[in-house]
mmCIF file of C-alpha atoms and ligand atoms in Angstrom:
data_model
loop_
_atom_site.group_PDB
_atom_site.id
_atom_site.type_symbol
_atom_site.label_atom_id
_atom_site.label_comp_id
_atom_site.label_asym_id
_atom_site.label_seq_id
_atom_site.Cartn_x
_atom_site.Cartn_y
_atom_site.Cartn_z
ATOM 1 C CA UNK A 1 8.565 18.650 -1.425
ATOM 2 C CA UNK A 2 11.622 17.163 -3.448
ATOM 3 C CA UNK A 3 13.535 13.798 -2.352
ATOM 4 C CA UNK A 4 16.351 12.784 -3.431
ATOM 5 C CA UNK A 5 15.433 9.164 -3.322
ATOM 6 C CA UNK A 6 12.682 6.966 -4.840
ATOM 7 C CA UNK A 7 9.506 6.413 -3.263
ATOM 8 C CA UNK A 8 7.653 3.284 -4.575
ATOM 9 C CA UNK A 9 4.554 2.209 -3.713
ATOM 10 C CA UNK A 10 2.740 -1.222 -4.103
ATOM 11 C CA UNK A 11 -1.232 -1.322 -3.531
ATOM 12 C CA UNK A 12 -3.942 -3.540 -4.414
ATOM 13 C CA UNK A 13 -5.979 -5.890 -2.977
ATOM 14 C CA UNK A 14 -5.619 -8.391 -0.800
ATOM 15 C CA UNK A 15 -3.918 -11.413 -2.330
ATOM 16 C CA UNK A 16 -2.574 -9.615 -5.433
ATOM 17 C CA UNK A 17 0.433 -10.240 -4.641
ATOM 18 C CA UNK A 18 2.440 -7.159 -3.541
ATOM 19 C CA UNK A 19 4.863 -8.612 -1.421
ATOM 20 C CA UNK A 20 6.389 -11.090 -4.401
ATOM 21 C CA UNK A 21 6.524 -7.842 -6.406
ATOM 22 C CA UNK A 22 8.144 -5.906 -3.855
ATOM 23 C CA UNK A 23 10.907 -8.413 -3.353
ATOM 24 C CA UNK A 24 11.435 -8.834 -6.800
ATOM 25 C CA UNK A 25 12.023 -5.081 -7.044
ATOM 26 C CA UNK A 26 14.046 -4.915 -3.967
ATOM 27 C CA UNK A 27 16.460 -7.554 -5.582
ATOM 28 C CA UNK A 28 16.928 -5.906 -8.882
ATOM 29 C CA UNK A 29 17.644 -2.717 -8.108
ATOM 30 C CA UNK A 30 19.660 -4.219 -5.336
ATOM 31 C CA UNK A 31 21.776 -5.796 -7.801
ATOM 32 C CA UNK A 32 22.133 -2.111 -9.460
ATOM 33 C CA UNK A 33 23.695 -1.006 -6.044
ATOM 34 C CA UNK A 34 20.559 1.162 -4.670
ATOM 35 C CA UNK A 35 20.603 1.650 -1.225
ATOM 36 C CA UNK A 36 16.913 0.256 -0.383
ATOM 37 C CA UNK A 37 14.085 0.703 2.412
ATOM 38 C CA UNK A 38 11.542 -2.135 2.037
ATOM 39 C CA UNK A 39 8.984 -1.314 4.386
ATOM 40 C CA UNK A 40 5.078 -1.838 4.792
ATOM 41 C CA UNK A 41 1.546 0.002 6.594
ATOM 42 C CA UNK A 42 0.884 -1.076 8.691
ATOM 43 C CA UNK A 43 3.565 -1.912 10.934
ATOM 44 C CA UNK A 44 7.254 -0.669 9.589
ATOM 45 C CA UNK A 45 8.205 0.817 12.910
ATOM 46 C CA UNK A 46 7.962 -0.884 16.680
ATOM 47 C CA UNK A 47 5.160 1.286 17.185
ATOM 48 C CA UNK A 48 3.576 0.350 13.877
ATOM 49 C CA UNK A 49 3.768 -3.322 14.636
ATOM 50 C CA UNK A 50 1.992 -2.750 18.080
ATOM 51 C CA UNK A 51 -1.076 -0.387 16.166
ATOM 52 C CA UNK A 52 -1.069 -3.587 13.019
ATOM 53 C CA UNK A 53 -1.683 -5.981 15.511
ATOM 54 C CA UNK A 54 -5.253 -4.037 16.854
ATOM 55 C CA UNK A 55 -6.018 -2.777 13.409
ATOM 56 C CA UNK A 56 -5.759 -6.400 12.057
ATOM 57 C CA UNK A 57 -6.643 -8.805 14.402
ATOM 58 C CA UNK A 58 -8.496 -7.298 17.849
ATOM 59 C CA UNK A 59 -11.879 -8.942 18.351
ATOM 60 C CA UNK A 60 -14.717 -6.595 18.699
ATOM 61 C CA UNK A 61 -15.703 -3.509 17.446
ATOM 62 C CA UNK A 62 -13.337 -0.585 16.048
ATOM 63 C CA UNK A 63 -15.584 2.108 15.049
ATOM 64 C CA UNK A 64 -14.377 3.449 11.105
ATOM 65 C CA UNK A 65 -13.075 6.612 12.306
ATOM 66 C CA UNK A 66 -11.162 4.786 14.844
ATOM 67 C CA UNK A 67 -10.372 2.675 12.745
ATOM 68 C CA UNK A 68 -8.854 5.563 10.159
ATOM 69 C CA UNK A 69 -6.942 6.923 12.436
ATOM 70 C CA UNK A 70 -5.453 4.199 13.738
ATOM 71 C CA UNK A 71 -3.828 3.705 10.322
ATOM 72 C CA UNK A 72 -2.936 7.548 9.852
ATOM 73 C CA UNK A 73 -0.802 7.172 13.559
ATOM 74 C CA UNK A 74 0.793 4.317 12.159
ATOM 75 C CA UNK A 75 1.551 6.170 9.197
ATOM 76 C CA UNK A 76 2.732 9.434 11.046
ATOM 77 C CA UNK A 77 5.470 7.455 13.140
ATOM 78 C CA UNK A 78 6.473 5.401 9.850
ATOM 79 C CA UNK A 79 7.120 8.645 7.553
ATOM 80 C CA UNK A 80 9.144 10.441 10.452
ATOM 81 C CA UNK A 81 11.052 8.260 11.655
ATOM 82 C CA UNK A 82 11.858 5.762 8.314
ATOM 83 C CA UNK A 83 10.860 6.697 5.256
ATOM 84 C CA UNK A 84 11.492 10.387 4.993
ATOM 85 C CA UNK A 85 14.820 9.899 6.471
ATOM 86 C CA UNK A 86 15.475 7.088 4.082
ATOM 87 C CA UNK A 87 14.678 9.778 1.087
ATOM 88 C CA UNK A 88 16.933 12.036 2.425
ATOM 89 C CA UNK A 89 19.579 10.205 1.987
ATOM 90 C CA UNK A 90 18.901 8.971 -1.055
ATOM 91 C CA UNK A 91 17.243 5.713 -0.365
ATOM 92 C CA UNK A 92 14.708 4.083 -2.846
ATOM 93 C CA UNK A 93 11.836 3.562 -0.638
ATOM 94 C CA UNK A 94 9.511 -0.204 -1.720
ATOM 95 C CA UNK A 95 6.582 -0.217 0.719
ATOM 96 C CA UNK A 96 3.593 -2.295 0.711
ATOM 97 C CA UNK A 97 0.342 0.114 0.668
ATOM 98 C CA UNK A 98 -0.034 3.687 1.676
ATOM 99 C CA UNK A 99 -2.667 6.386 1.586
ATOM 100 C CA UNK A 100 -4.175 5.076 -1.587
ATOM 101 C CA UNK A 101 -5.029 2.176 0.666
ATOM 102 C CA UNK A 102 -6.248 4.396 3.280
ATOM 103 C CA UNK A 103 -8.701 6.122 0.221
ATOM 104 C CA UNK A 104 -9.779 2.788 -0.379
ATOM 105 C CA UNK A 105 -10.651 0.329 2.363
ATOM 106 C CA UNK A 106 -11.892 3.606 5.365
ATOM 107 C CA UNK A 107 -12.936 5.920 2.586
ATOM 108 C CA UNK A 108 -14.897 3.527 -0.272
ATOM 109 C CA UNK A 109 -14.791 0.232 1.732
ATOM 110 C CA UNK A 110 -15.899 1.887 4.947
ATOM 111 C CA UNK A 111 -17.442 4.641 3.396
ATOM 112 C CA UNK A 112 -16.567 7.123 5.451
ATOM 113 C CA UNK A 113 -15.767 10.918 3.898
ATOM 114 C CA UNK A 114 -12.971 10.674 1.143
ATOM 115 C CA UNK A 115 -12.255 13.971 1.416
ATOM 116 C CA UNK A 116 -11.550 13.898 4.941
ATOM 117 C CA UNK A 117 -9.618 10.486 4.431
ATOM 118 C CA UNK A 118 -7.098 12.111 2.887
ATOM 119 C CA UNK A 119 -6.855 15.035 4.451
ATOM 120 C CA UNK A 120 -6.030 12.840 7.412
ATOM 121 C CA UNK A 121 -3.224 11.182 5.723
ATOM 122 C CA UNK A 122 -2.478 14.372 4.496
ATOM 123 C CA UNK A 123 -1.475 15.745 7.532
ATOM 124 C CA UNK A 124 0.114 12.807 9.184
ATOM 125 C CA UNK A 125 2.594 12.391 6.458
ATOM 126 C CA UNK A 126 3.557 16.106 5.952
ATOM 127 C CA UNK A 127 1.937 15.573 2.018
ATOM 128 C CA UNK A 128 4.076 13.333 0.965
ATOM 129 C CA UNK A 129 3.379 11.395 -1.746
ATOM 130 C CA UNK A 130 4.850 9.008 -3.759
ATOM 131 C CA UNK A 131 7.043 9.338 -6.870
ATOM 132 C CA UNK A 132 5.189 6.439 -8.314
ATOM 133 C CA UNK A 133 2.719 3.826 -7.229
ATOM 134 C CA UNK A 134 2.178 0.600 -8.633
ATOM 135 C CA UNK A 135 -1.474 -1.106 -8.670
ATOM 136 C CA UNK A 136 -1.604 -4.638 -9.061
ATOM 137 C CA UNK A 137 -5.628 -4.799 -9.860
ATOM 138 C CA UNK A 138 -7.228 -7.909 -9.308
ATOM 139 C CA UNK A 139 -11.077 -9.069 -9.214
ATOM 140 C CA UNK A 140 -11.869 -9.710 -5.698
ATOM 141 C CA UNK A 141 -12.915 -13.235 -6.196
ATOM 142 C CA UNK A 142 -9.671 -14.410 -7.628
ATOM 143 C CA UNK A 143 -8.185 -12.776 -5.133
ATOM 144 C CA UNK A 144 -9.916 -14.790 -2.456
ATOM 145 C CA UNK A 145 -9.614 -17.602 -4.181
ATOM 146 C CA UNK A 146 -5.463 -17.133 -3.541
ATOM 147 C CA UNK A 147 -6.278 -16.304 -0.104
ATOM 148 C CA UNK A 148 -8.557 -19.380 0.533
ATOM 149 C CA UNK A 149 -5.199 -21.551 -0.811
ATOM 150 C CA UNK A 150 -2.784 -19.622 1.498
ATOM 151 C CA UNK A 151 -4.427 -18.217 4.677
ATOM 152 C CA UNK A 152 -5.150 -19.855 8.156
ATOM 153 C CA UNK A 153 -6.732 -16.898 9.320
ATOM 154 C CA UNK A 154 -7.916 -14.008 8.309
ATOM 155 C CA UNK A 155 -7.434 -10.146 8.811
ATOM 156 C CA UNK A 156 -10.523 -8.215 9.975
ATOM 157 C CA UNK A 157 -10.061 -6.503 6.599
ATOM 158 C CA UNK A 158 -10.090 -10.086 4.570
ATOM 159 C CA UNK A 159 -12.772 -11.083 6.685
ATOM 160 C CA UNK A 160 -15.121 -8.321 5.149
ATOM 161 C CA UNK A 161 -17.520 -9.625 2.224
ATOM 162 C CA UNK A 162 -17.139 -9.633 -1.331
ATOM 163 C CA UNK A 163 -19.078 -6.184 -1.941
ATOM 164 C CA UNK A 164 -16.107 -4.339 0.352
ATOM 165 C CA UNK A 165 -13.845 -5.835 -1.850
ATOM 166 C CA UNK A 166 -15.456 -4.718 -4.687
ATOM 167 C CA UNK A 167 -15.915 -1.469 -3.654
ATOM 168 C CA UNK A 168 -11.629 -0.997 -2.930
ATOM 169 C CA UNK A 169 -11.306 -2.593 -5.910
ATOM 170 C CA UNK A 170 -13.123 0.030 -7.912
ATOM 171 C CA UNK A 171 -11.828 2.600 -5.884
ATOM 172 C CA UNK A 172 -8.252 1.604 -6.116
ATOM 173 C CA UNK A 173 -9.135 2.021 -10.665
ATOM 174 C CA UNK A 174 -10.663 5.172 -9.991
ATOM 175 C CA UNK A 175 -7.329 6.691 -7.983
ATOM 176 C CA UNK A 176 -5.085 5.684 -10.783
ATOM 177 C CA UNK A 177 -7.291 6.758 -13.464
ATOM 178 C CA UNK A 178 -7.236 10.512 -12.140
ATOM 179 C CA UNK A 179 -3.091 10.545 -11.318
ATOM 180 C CA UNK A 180 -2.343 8.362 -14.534
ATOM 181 C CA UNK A 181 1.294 9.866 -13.728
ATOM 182 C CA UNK A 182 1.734 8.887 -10.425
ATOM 183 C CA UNK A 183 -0.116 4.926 -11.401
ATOM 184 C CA UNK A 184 1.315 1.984 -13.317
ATOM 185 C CA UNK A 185 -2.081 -0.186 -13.227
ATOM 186 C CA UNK A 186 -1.135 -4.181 -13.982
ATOM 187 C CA UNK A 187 -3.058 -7.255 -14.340
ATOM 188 C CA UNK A 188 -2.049 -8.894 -11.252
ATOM 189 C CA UNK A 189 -3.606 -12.585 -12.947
ATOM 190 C CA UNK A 190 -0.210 -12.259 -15.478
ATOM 191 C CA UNK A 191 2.400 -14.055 -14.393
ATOM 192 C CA UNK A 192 5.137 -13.300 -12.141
ATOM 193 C CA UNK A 193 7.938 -12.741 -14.122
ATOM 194 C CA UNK A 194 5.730 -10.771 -16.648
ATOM 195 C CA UNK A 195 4.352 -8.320 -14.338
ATOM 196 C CA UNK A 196 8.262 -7.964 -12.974
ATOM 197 C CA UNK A 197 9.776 -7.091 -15.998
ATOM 198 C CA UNK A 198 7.022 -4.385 -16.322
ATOM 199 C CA UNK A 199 7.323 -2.934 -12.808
ATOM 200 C CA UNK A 200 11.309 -3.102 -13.801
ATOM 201 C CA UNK A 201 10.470 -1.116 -16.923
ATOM 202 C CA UNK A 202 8.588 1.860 -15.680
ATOM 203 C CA UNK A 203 11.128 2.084 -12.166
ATOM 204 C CA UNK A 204 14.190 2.306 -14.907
ATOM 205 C CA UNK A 205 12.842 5.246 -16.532
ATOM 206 C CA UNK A 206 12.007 6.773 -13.237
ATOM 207 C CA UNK A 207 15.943 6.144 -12.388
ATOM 208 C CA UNK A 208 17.142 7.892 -15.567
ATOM 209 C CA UNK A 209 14.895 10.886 -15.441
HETATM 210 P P1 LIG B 301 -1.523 -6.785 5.070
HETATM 211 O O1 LIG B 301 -1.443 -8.161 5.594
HETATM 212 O O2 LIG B 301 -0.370 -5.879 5.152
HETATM 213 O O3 LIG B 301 -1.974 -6.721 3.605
HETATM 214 P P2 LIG B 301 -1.808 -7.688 2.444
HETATM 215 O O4 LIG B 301 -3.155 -8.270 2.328
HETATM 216 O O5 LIG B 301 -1.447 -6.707 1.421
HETATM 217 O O6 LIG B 301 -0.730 -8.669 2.790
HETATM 218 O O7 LIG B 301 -2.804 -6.190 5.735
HETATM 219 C C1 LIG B 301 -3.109 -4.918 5.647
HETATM 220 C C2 LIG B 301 -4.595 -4.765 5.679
HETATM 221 O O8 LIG B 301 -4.863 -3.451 6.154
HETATM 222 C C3 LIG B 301 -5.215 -4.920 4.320
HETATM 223 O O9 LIG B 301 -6.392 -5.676 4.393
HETATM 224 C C4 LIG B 301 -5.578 -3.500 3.937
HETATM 225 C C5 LIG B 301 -5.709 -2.798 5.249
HETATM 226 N N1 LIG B 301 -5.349 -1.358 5.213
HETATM 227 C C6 LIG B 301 -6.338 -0.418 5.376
HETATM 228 O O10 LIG B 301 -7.520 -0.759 5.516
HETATM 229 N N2 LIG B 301 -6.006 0.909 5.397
HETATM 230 C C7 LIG B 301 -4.721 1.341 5.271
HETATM 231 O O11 LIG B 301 -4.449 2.558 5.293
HETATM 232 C C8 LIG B 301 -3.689 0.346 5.101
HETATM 233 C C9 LIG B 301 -2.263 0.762 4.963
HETATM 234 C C10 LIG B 301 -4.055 -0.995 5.084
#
């Protein structure tokens, strides 16, 4: 399917600091007059905030495949009603994960079939996929180390030990390596304005294809 918008996606791990990026972004390209959607999975909708707060932070059990498609119903109502309306119009869409972060945390963290992983988010967002996706790839114990420094409490994602983290990490490398078109892979431990200017670079060349 063609937009006639941007779609931008931010992934990574927890603590890599996506949202910093994604503001940054939002304010340049602001400042070029694009119209822009800054949104985030989950949550990005009312019905998305209601799903974030069981996926994140019920007590108890959620089995994985509950778990999965708790995030693909989120993601459903957020492409239909928000973002593929925003494309439409010609929006440039900045939102904080997506399926890629589906792929890694249910289908490598949770280990439950990739295949069918994103098949799920396949059909819940009508295939659409994003015109480019930026991974901010950090080793899990840095990352946790910024947590530790920030956070009061923690997600029941963040909660989950160093080998999950791992495990999305390496998955997250692996999903970029085989769409090397679709991935801009940074070193989220450069600094802020560094890693800016590069997410500035690639998003300008998008503009001008
Ligand atoms: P959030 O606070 O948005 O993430 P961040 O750490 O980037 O600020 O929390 C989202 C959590 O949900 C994060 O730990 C990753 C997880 N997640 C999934 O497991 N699957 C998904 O499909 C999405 C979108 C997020």
């Amino acid at each position: 399917m063609t937009n006639r918008g941007l779609f931008i996606t931010l992934e990574g791990g927890d603590g890599s600091g996506k949202s910093t990026q994604a503001e940054l972004l939002e304010q340049w390209l602001g400042s070029r007059g694009r119209t822009i959607l800054r949104s985030r999975e989950p949550g990005g909708t009312e019905v998305g905030e209601q799903i974030r707060e069981i996926v994140l932070h019920h007590r108890g059990e959620i089995s994985p495949r509950a778990e999965a498609l708790l995030y693909a119903a989120d993601r459903a109502q957020h492409i239909d009603t928000r973002v593929r309306p925003a494309l439409e119009r010609g929006d440039v869409v900045i939102q904080d994960r997506y399926i890629d972060s589906s792929l890694a945390y249910q289908g490598a963290g949770r280990a439950l079939d990739l295949g069918e992983v994103r098949e799920l988010s396949r059909w819940a967002t009508g295939d659409l996929w994003p015109d480019l996706t930026i991974l901010l790839d950090l080793d899990e114990v840095t990352a946790r180390t910024r947590l530790d420094s920030s956070r009061t409490r923690f997600d029941r994602l963040e909660a989950e030990k160093n080998d999950f983290h791992r495990r999305v990490r390496a998955h997250f490398l692996e999903l970029a390596a085989a769409e090397p078109r679709r991935f801009l892979v940074l070193d989220a431990s450069l600094d802020i304005q560094t890693l800016a200017g590069l997410i500035r670079e690639r998003v300008d060349t998008l503009l001008s294809a």
